[in-house]
Amino acid sequence: MIKELNGMAESEATQIGLDIFSEFLEVAIHSILYNRELYPAGVFERRKKYNVPVQICVHPEVNQYITQVVNGISEFNSSNQLEKVALVVCNKELQPLEKFILEINKPDMAQTQTDRYLYQLEQSLRSFLLKINMADSLLTPLPADCTWTVHATTSESAAAKRFDTNLENNFPWLEASEKETTMDNASILPLKSTTSPYINMQMYVEESKECKDS
Amino acid sequence: MATDSMYLENLEEYVNDEGKIVTYKWLSLNLHVHVNEAKQMLYTFVEEQKKKKIHVTATYFVSGMCKSVDGCQTYTCTVIPEEELETFKNSLTTVHSIHVYSVQKAGLKDSNSLYLADYDCVKENLFEIHKYRSIKYEKAQPSSEAKRPPIKTAQEETKVSGTSSAASTNGHSSSNTKKDAKKGGIAGMFANAATKKADASKKADASKKQEIKAETNGTTTAGKADKKNQKDAKKGVANFFANHTGKKAAPKTMEVKKEENEEEAEKKKDTKPKQNGKGKRSKQARNGDSDEESNKKKRRRIRIEMSESSEEEMDYESPVPSPVPSPTREPSPVPDTPEKESPKKQEVSVKPSQNGEKHRKRRRKLVPKTFMDEDGYMVTEKVWESESTDASDAEPPPVKETPKPSSPQKKKKASPKKKSPPSTGSKKQTSLSSFFSKK
């Protein structure tokens, strides 16, 4: 399938951006799980993505969960309604301790010519992964027995639209409660941002100092 | 010395403020110093930080003779975190070299980040990687497309030249010893240098694979080798073929290696096997291009001849989806080969007055462009492009490729899946058509 990049329609470029974003999100979630030691290191296997090694979990149920999450998010994203994706780490009492947030903006399509072979995009995604690996040096370590979940910030219409289909797939997205979303005394640690023609996002970590001390 | 203190300050900035992982390779390429100086700097830095009680962790490169296992002594090169340094040193009978490999603020979970840390830097300088190192081989030059032998003889040639090229690459990887050098650590290094040279790396890595698999070195870089193996495994069919020739090459490597080693030992007299291997490897890899015809290349050539297929392009240029994730999602959205082999862009030497109807605002922007040049190399250049901000302007105005002497040229050798037609002809063509298309 040869695509004529010169005359590429905006919709195609958008689709490409969405797909790449979904792939990246999946790898990023796995990396965060590995780096924050949310699962023991033994369940992770080294695989290759963007020409560098990444750690991917091999537990089938975890993978299934992640796949469904990413599918759901890409549906929200397809209508361009997705604002943020957050991987929230909570302690035993379900209070959020850390949030890895990916903010998404509409990419500037005009420059698709500059990155024809997506080499620069690949490079920036690689540096995202590197930053995730490095993040744990700058974050306080997590206590034992943490759980994690994924929050997506989107518009109400998009959420409502997908609700029925999600229910059919047995994977409903529910509205998150106040308790799960608010963090007291949060500090932000910026990680990386990229503005390629296909993806425009920035990543940062919010951590709640208070909860960690308790 | 003044320069040293400046470098050390820079280093401190990189490690403490930016939280970077600084490997000696990265340092040498960025500060344009010899690798030995870079290693020295890292060492002084670590010492200073210890005195100041600032927490930094380091990984060390250790090479030496292992205690014999089953009567077979092995020469190993390993990168280990400092906690394991002492225990590892004790496990070696003789230690030939130790130096600081990297410095970073916090402990590393695994070697992934080490590979990531200098990946981009090394890739950009692939052809000049030997500049700051002790191992040089002047006769090794990148081969051009024309010199590559035709496909038909490839199969025989691989068997014949497979020996010599694989041998020499393997040979360079071991240093002063005549024994079979274990490639655990080195293969990882080679992975860095030769990833872009898909052909050569396939070849040599296949033969290395045999040796790596035989070895059960519980080192951190074994992980790197594994990853490299996996990478190769994913590259598909060619791997299968490369394996066969690799096996034949392996036993012959011993003799050829010995000669090479003697030469090496005389010339260099250094105990940096890793660099030795690496520097040579990258040169050899280039030679390897003309000598070896791995089936990967064969496959590519066939494809090139048959059609301008974009699938190969996708394999290399686009992010490859890892096997685990969803079967539901189809890989690659990535766009691909344009129909024109060398997308030449024309600069709009136009004045805004050209279109009477719409008022287009033209801005000139310095923008990096990636395209294929005559040798089949992918070139990224910074080019002035005029950007029109008219809403109806769906496609960006064609930009002429003006290789400005001041603009930095980075040559990246793309695996030659694409034909590289004489670009001069197409340059003219595109210039003409762009002239017309503007009207």
XYZ file of C-alpha atoms in Angstrom:
653
model
C 0.000 0.000 0.000
C 1.771 3.030 -1.217
C 0.565 6.260 0.206
C 1.304 9.390 -1.641
C 2.516 11.566 1.158
C 2.482 14.627 -0.987
C -1.191 14.667 -1.373
C -2.075 13.044 1.906
C -5.461 13.965 3.144
C -5.693 15.344 6.590
C -7.880 12.490 7.697
C -5.198 9.985 6.826
C -2.614 11.899 8.744
C -4.946 12.073 11.705
C -5.540 8.360 11.560
C -1.841 7.730 11.490
C -1.380 9.977 14.467
C -4.087 8.160 16.390
C -2.659 4.751 15.694
C 0.815 5.775 16.638
C -0.509 7.328 19.794
C -2.296 4.141 20.786
C 0.804 2.080 20.230
C 2.864 4.497 22.222
C 0.334 4.591 25.035
C 0.419 0.856 25.404
C 4.188 0.742 25.570
C 4.246 3.668 27.984
C 1.807 1.957 30.330
C 3.939 -1.168 30.384
C 7.049 0.892 31.009
C 5.457 2.744 33.882
C 4.290 -0.504 35.452
C 7.819 -1.810 35.245
C 9.576 1.274 36.466
C 7.335 1.979 39.391
C 7.480 -1.659 40.379
C 3.748 -2.043 40.365
C 4.259 -5.628 39.337
C 7.302 -7.720 40.155
C 10.057 -7.431 37.591
C 9.797 -11.114 36.799
C 6.589 -10.784 34.838
C 8.191 -8.412 32.378
C 9.895 -9.435 29.225
C 12.177 -7.392 27.060
C 10.764 -6.516 23.682
C 11.643 -4.028 21.023
C 9.816 -0.864 20.173
C 11.077 2.072 18.160
C 14.336 0.156 17.886
C 15.012 0.171 21.593
C 14.333 -2.374 24.295
C 11.225 -1.949 26.375
C 9.821 -4.045 29.155
C 6.451 -5.574 28.430
C 4.352 -7.492 30.886
C 3.541 -11.040 29.925
C 0.708 -11.670 32.294
C -2.329 -12.352 30.067
C -4.933 -10.661 32.188
C -2.904 -7.562 32.669
C -2.310 -7.420 28.947
C -5.948 -7.874 28.209
C -6.844 -5.074 30.548
C -4.298 -2.765 29.011
C -5.464 -3.614 25.522
C -9.030 -2.815 26.346
C -8.056 0.403 28.032
C -6.052 1.514 25.044
C -8.831 0.584 22.656
C -11.264 2.614 24.651
C -8.955 5.575 24.704
C -8.361 5.443 21.006
C -12.092 5.579 20.496
C -12.307 8.742 22.527
C -9.381 10.098 20.634
C -10.867 9.419 17.239
C -13.438 12.107 17.777
C -10.680 14.435 18.893
C -12.327 14.809 22.232
C -9.604 13.353 24.321
C -7.832 15.836 26.521
C -5.815 13.828 28.923
C -4.922 10.292 29.707
C -3.701 9.583 33.193
C -2.284 6.468 34.736
C -3.164 6.864 38.380
C -1.388 4.955 41.082
C -3.411 4.636 44.259
C -2.616 3.280 47.631
C -4.627 0.767 49.577
C -7.271 3.294 50.483
C -7.675 4.237 46.857
C -6.155 7.626 47.370
C -4.150 8.699 44.372
C -0.424 8.903 45.006
C 0.905 9.525 41.562
C -0.479 10.344 38.216
C 1.352 9.985 34.956
C -0.490 12.383 32.745
C -0.400 12.616 28.996
C -1.988 15.761 27.679
C -3.087 15.659 24.105
C -3.610 18.504 21.724
C -4.597 18.671 18.119
C -1.492 18.336 16.010
C -0.502 20.905 13.455
C -0.972 19.079 10.191
C 0.775 21.472 7.915
C 4.187 20.069 8.456
C 3.674 16.443 7.502
C 6.276 16.859 4.789
C 9.096 17.465 7.182
C 8.802 14.106 8.811
C 7.968 11.923 5.877
C 9.534 8.811 7.224
C 8.460 9.455 10.750
C 12.035 9.336 11.842
C 11.766 12.361 14.037
C 8.553 11.147 15.549
C 10.194 7.877 16.403
C 13.066 9.750 17.947
C 10.808 11.821 20.148
C 8.825 8.797 21.250
C 12.082 7.120 22.146
C 13.025 10.026 24.328
C 9.615 9.815 26.010
C 10.400 6.255 26.921
C 13.813 7.234 28.201
C 12.302 9.909 30.362
C 9.839 7.470 31.842
C 12.752 5.237 32.729
C 14.508 8.129 34.359
C 11.478 9.448 36.168
C 11.765 7.116 39.075
C 15.027 8.713 40.083
C 13.155 11.934 40.645
C 10.066 10.506 42.279
C 9.693 9.176 45.759
C 9.350 5.425 45.868
C 5.908 3.955 46.167
C 4.712 2.047 49.213
C 3.794 -1.581 48.879
C 0.364 -2.734 47.791
C -0.510 -0.073 45.323
C -3.128 -0.343 42.671
C -3.338 1.476 39.422
C -5.955 2.581 37.006
C -6.316 4.751 33.956
C -8.337 7.924 33.791
C -9.293 9.593 30.558
C -10.413 13.184 30.488
C -12.772 13.767 27.644
C -15.933 15.600 26.751
C -19.267 14.389 27.977
C -20.647 13.747 24.525
C -17.802 11.479 23.583
C -18.163 9.540 26.795
C -21.875 9.125 26.338
C -21.446 8.051 22.754
C -19.153 5.223 23.664
C -20.942 4.111 26.746
C -23.278 1.683 25.027
C -20.659 0.043 22.887
C -18.398 -0.265 25.873
C -21.088 -1.946 27.859
C -21.494 -4.483 25.114
C -17.802 -5.207 25.163
C -18.006 -5.783 28.870
C -15.584 -3.014 29.517
C -17.503 0.009 30.640
C -15.809 3.283 31.302
C -17.250 4.804 34.418
C -17.089 8.304 35.652
C -14.368 8.643 38.203
C -15.308 9.793 41.643
C -14.016 12.891 43.393
C -11.969 10.820 45.744
C -10.110 9.169 42.929
C -9.296 12.269 41.044
C -8.275 14.815 43.597
C -4.821 14.868 44.989
C -3.810 17.056 47.870
C -0.582 18.944 47.771
C 0.313 17.806 44.374
C 3.596 18.724 42.777
C 4.289 18.426 39.110
C 7.305 16.908 37.483
C 7.385 17.588 33.768
C 8.765 14.803 31.651
C 8.639 15.499 27.960
C 6.629 17.088 25.237
C 6.502 16.700 21.506
C 4.873 18.615 18.702
C 5.159 16.481 15.650
C 2.668 16.859 12.821
C 1.028 13.624 13.854
C 1.046 13.782 17.597
C 1.080 16.730 19.886
C 1.369 15.770 23.490
C 3.134 16.425 26.720
C 3.779 14.166 29.618
C 4.188 14.999 33.257
C 3.844 13.390 36.631
C 1.769 14.691 39.482
C 2.730 13.347 42.786
C 1.135 13.849 46.091
C 3.723 14.276 48.779
C 1.317 13.990 51.645
C 0.001 10.581 50.920
C 3.429 9.142 50.467
C 4.521 10.074 53.923
C 1.624 8.363 55.592
C 43.308 22.668 33.820
C 40.716 25.151 32.792
C 39.139 23.020 30.126
C 38.813 20.100 32.437
C 36.974 22.048 35.048
C 34.617 23.360 32.417
C 33.933 19.878 31.217
C 33.350 18.736 34.737
C 30.876 21.498 35.286
C 29.041 20.533 32.157
C 29.011 16.985 33.342
C 27.587 18.005 36.645
C 24.860 19.863 34.888
C 23.962 16.940 32.725
C 23.802 14.497 35.553
C 22.378 16.472 38.401
C 20.214 19.057 36.778
C 18.925 17.289 33.746
C 18.954 13.870 35.312
C 20.589 12.428 32.231
C 22.346 9.140 31.949
C 25.804 10.077 30.741
C 27.749 7.299 29.083
C 31.357 7.781 28.122
C 30.417 7.390 24.464
C 27.870 10.129 24.668
C 30.287 12.366 26.504
C 33.045 11.846 23.987
C 30.761 12.552 21.050
C 29.216 15.598 22.610
C 32.306 17.243 23.968
C 34.414 16.141 21.031
C 37.026 14.511 23.150
C 38.805 11.228 22.968
C 36.999 8.379 24.679
C 39.852 7.912 27.113
C 39.486 11.471 28.247
C 35.790 10.985 28.587
C 36.323 7.974 30.789
C 38.803 9.899 32.865
C 36.347 12.733 33.280
C 33.630 10.400 34.407
C 35.969 8.886 36.926
C 37.044 12.228 38.366
C 33.438 13.284 38.466
C 32.398 10.237 40.439
C 35.218 10.778 42.893
C 34.334 14.405 43.376
C 30.694 13.708 43.929
C 31.552 11.130 46.507
C 33.589 13.713 48.356
C 30.758 16.174 48.214
C 28.416 13.468 49.395
C 26.150 13.962 46.436
C 24.524 10.789 45.362
C 25.399 9.540 41.913
C 25.536 5.991 40.711
C 27.875 4.602 38.136
C 28.167 1.531 36.001
C 31.504 0.050 35.141
C 32.886 -1.786 32.205
C 35.000 -4.713 33.273
C 36.838 -7.128 31.067
C 39.011 -10.027 31.930
C 39.481 -13.737 31.974
C 36.811 -15.718 33.668
C 37.522 -18.709 35.826
C 37.479 -21.753 33.694
C 34.208 -23.563 33.348
C 34.459 -27.115 32.074
C 38.053 -26.479 31.257
C 37.218 -23.610 28.985
C 38.401 -20.187 29.885
C 36.419 -17.346 28.551
C 37.204 -13.718 28.025
C 34.318 -11.609 29.110
C 33.419 -7.976 28.783
C 30.669 -6.797 31.033
C 28.908 -3.682 32.126
C 27.913 -3.912 35.737
C 26.468 -1.572 38.328
C 28.852 -0.493 41.025
C 27.255 -2.595 43.699
C 28.263 -5.727 41.913
C 31.659 -4.464 40.920
C 33.679 -6.092 43.656
C 31.981 -9.441 43.485
C 32.378 -9.507 39.767
C 36.028 -8.581 39.907
C 36.586 -11.454 42.254
C 34.975 -13.859 39.889
C 37.555 -13.101 37.231
C 40.997 -14.644 37.348
C 42.647 -11.680 35.724
C 41.123 -8.301 35.178
C 42.316 -6.597 32.039
C 40.424 -3.401 32.115
C 37.960 -1.485 34.200
C 36.575 1.886 33.421
C 33.496 3.899 34.147
C 30.795 3.216 31.626
C 28.125 5.640 32.707
C 27.096 8.017 35.432
C 23.553 8.833 36.417
C 21.654 10.283 39.278
C 19.616 7.310 40.334
C 20.094 3.592 40.171
C 19.212 1.940 36.907
C 16.580 -0.728 36.869
C 18.108 -2.476 33.902
C 20.254 -1.944 30.899
C 17.426 -0.667 28.708
C 18.095 2.886 29.677
C 21.798 2.530 29.021
C 21.072 1.533 25.478
C 18.508 4.274 25.067
C 20.780 6.884 26.517
C 23.237 7.091 23.683
C 21.180 5.518 20.931
C 20.442 8.714 19.069
C 23.881 10.136 19.474
C 25.558 7.010 18.198
C 23.203 6.678 15.276
C 23.868 10.179 14.148
C 27.575 9.694 14.179
C 27.624 6.227 12.782
C 30.261 6.951 10.205
C 32.473 8.964 12.470
C 32.171 6.778 15.477
C 35.852 5.955 15.321
C 36.910 9.576 15.385
C 37.591 9.710 19.060
C 38.695 6.177 19.562
C 41.970 4.368 19.405
C 40.982 1.746 16.909
C 41.099 2.833 13.344
C 41.216 1.021 10.062
C 41.886 3.401 7.222
C 41.159 0.999 4.435
C 37.596 0.549 5.441
C 35.400 2.842 3.419
C 31.680 2.865 2.920
C 30.888 1.092 -0.295
C 28.693 2.685 -2.893
C 25.744 1.033 -4.555
C 27.591 0.285 -7.761
C 30.156 -1.901 -6.167
C 27.740 -4.360 -4.720
C 27.830 -7.712 -6.453
C 24.697 -8.933 -8.229
C 22.124 -10.990 -6.447
C 22.657 -14.294 -8.208
C 26.083 -14.826 -6.842
C 24.973 -13.664 -3.461
C 24.291 -17.083 -2.098
C 27.706 -18.473 -2.957
C 29.339 -15.305 -1.984
C 27.786 -15.318 1.433
C 29.221 -18.721 2.108
C 32.657 -17.683 0.991
C 32.807 -14.155 2.233
C 30.663 -14.976 5.172
C 33.699 -16.586 6.667
C 36.040 -13.723 6.155
C 33.688 -10.946 7.050
C 32.062 -12.675 9.959
C 35.461 -13.819 11.026
C 36.938 -10.408 10.943
C 34.068 -8.881 12.795
C 34.272 -11.581 15.348
C 37.986 -11.367 15.345
C 38.010 -7.741 16.194
C 35.710 -8.301 18.999
C 38.220 -10.285 20.935
C 41.386 -8.675 21.909
C 44.647 -10.061 23.003
C 43.504 -13.553 23.513
C 43.424 -16.214 20.969
C 40.599 -17.968 22.635
C 37.044 -17.741 21.560
C 35.902 -14.456 22.910
C 32.522 -14.453 24.454
C 30.395 -11.847 22.868
C 27.901 -11.273 25.584
C 28.843 -7.721 26.277
C 30.238 -6.959 22.918
C 27.270 -8.037 20.946
C 25.337 -5.417 22.783
C 27.864 -2.813 21.758
C 27.748 -4.024 18.223
C 24.062 -3.739 18.299
C 24.543 -0.061 18.795
C 26.966 0.486 16.016
C 25.520 -1.692 13.404
C 21.834 -1.536 13.786
C 21.427 0.632 10.771
C 23.568 -1.640 8.699
C 20.959 -4.255 8.625
C 22.799 -6.544 6.270
C 26.117 -6.669 7.939
C 24.741 -6.779 11.384
C 22.467 -9.607 10.462
C 25.350 -11.630 9.181
C 27.711 -11.173 12.016
C 25.098 -11.252 14.669
C 23.814 -14.492 13.383
C 27.194 -16.056 13.843
C 27.540 -14.351 17.158
C 24.225 -15.696 18.173
C 25.655 -19.169 18.071
C 28.347 -18.169 20.443
C 26.117 -16.119 22.626
C 23.686 -18.930 23.042
C 26.457 -21.236 24.032
C 27.522 -18.870 26.708
C 25.656 -18.536 29.924
C 27.098 -15.374 31.147
C 24.843 -13.866 33.688
C 25.760 -10.331 32.859
C 23.645 -7.347 32.372
C 24.711 -6.999 28.816
C 23.553 -10.475 28.091
C 20.263 -8.760 28.104
C 21.460 -6.509 25.349
C 22.598 -9.423 23.316
C 19.291 -11.091 23.802
C 17.515 -8.049 22.711
C 19.668 -7.893 19.676
C 18.849 -11.502 18.996
C 15.228 -10.791 19.302
C 15.596 -7.878 17.004
C 17.159 -10.060 14.451
C 14.561 -12.699 14.926
C 11.974 -10.212 14.096
C 13.668 -9.177 10.944
C 12.223 -12.192 9.375
C 13.208 -14.680 6.787
C 16.729 -13.543 6.213
C 17.609 -14.494 9.738
C 16.896 -18.083 8.959
C 19.346 -18.047 6.090
C 21.912 -16.047 7.907
C 21.952 -18.644 10.659
C 23.021 -21.383 8.341
C 25.961 -19.531 6.943
C 26.737 -18.312 10.423
C 27.285 -21.825 11.652
C 29.747 -22.571 8.922
C 31.506 -19.344 9.565
C 31.920 -19.991 13.265
C 34.510 -22.766 13.207
C 36.519 -20.959 10.603
C 36.531 -17.817 12.651
C 39.089 -19.240 15.012
C 41.993 -19.376 12.575
C 41.306 -16.149 10.823
C 40.837 -14.559 14.191
C 44.239 -15.593 15.335
C 45.956 -13.838 12.464
C 43.866 -10.767 12.899
C 44.506 -10.739 16.588
C 48.208 -10.856 16.114
C 48.043 -7.899 13.842
C 45.802 -6.091 16.228
C 47.917 -6.825 19.218
C 51.001 -5.513 17.528
C 49.460 -2.343 16.329
C 47.325 -1.348 19.183
C 48.584 -2.924 22.362
C 45.586 -1.779 24.219
C 43.192 -3.542 26.406
C 40.020 -2.112 25.204
C 38.462 -4.996 23.456
C 35.109 -3.495 23.342
C 36.189 -0.416 21.530
C 38.439 -2.451 19.425
C 35.586 -4.465 18.336
C 33.278 -1.618 17.990
C 35.450 0.625 15.949
C 36.426 -2.142 13.650
C 33.015 -3.467 13.551
C 31.506 -0.364 12.201
C 34.182 -0.173 9.529
C 33.884 -3.799 8.803
C 30.200 -3.526 8.641
C 30.622 -1.150 5.807
C 32.988 -3.458 4.040
C 30.612 -6.180 4.832
C 28.087 -4.444 2.755
C 29.973 -5.017 -0.385
C 31.089 -8.469 0.523
C 28.163 -10.109 2.110
C 24.888 -10.454 0.512
C 22.605 -11.430 3.242
C 19.266 -12.564 2.153
C 17.785 -9.575 3.745
C 19.450 -7.463 1.139
C 18.534 -9.954 -1.488
C 14.974 -9.710 -0.478
C 15.135 -6.002 -0.536
C 16.690 -5.934 -3.930
C 14.128 -8.246 -5.349
C 11.490 -6.061 -3.990
C 13.097 -3.010 -5.386
C 13.288 -4.550 -8.760
C 9.808 -5.815 -8.724
C 7.977 -2.951 -7.332
C 8.246 0.117 -5.299
C 6.747 -1.575 -2.390
C 6.354 0.370 0.719
C 6.180 -2.487 3.155
C 9.867 -2.704 3.708
C 9.863 0.945 4.319
C 7.408 0.419 7.056
C 9.513 -2.163 8.727
C 12.397 0.109 9.161
C 11.154 3.576 9.236
C 8.003 3.207 11.172
C 7.657 2.229 14.805
C 7.436 -1.512 14.804
C 4.599 -2.760 16.952
C 5.766 -5.116 19.622
C 4.323 -8.600 19.460
C 2.468 -8.461 22.717
C 0.016 -5.746 22.136
C -3.402 -6.103 20.792
C -3.951 -8.349 17.882
C -6.859 -6.156 17.071
C -4.816 -3.185 16.187
C -3.276 -3.351 12.770
C 0.200 -2.101 12.543
C 0.986 0.697 10.694
C -0.457 3.576 9.978
C 2.836 4.639 8.908
C 3.139 6.167 5.642
C 5.491 5.072 3.361
C 7.293 5.259 0.359
C 6.361 8.096 -1.767
C 6.094 7.229 -5.380
C 8.900 9.499 -6.278
C 12.116 8.016 -5.084
C 13.719 11.282 -4.248
C 11.213 13.701 -3.092
C 12.773 16.867 -4.188
C 11.184 19.963 -2.973
C 11.319 23.175 -4.772
C 11.732 26.422 -3.107
C 9.093 28.824 -3.936
C 10.946 31.600 -5.538
C 7.653 33.192 -5.825
C 6.382 36.490 -4.908
C 3.147 36.881 -3.133
C 1.855 38.732 -6.075
C 1.624 35.531 -8.063
C -1.886 34.711 -7.074
C -4.081 37.546 -7.606
C -7.130 35.976 -6.081
C -5.997 34.769 -2.720
C -3.804 36.675 -0.398
C -1.311 34.172 0.753
C 1.066 35.056 3.450
C 4.373 33.449 2.908
C 6.749 32.859 5.704
C 10.137 31.323 5.375
C 10.919 28.752 7.941
C 14.037 26.735 8.540
C 12.759 23.232 8.539
C 14.508 19.873 8.570
C 13.739 17.807 5.496
C 14.390 14.126 5.137
C 14.880 12.701 1.693
C 16.802 10.197 -0.345
C 19.831 11.336 -2.248
C 21.610 9.747 -5.164
C 23.385 7.049 -3.245
C 20.324 5.800 -1.557
C 21.219 7.498 1.675
C 18.612 9.161 3.702
C 19.612 12.712 4.264
C 18.171 15.150 6.712
C 18.827 18.750 5.892
C 17.649 22.007 7.219
C 16.068 23.868 4.419
C 14.323 27.146 4.082
C 10.755 26.495 3.255
C 8.204 29.087 2.621
C 5.062 28.308 4.455
C 1.877 29.668 3.220
C -0.733 30.344 5.835
C -3.694 30.358 3.574
C -6.439 28.142 4.917
C -7.185 26.613 1.581
C -3.651 25.554 1.124
C -3.889 21.854 1.889
C -0.488 20.844 0.662
C 2.593 22.721 1.617
C 4.183 24.525 -1.258
C 6.932 22.515 -2.862
C 10.328 23.493 -1.655
C 13.476 23.270 -3.655
C 16.193 21.295 -2.099
C 18.919 23.849 -1.775
C 21.796 22.178 -0.075
C 23.033 25.185 1.767
C 26.663 24.782 2.619
C 25.996 26.020 6.090
C 23.258 23.588 6.832
C 24.325 20.529 8.776
C 24.222 17.324 6.844
C 23.590 14.142 8.609
C 23.893 11.046 6.516
C 21.933 8.093 7.641
C 22.240 4.964 5.632
C 18.782 3.659 5.142
C 18.653 0.014 4.336
C 18.705 0.257 0.610
C 15.256 -0.934 -0.061
C 14.594 1.822 -2.462
C 15.983 2.290 -5.863
C 18.057 5.373 -6.110
C 17.612 6.725 -9.572
C 19.985 9.368 -10.813
C 18.810 12.239 -8.795
C 20.175 14.879 -11.075
C 17.641 13.974 -13.685
C 14.773 14.034 -11.279
C 15.969 17.268 -9.782
C 15.533 18.942 -13.055
C 12.210 17.333 -13.582
C 10.779 18.386 -10.305
C 12.008 21.882 -10.750
C 10.187 22.106 -14.016
C 6.990 20.633 -12.740
C 6.939 22.754 -9.672
C 7.319 25.738 -11.856
C 4.230 24.689 -13.723
C 2.290 23.533 -10.718
C 2.511 26.898 -9.109
C 0.393 28.300 -11.913
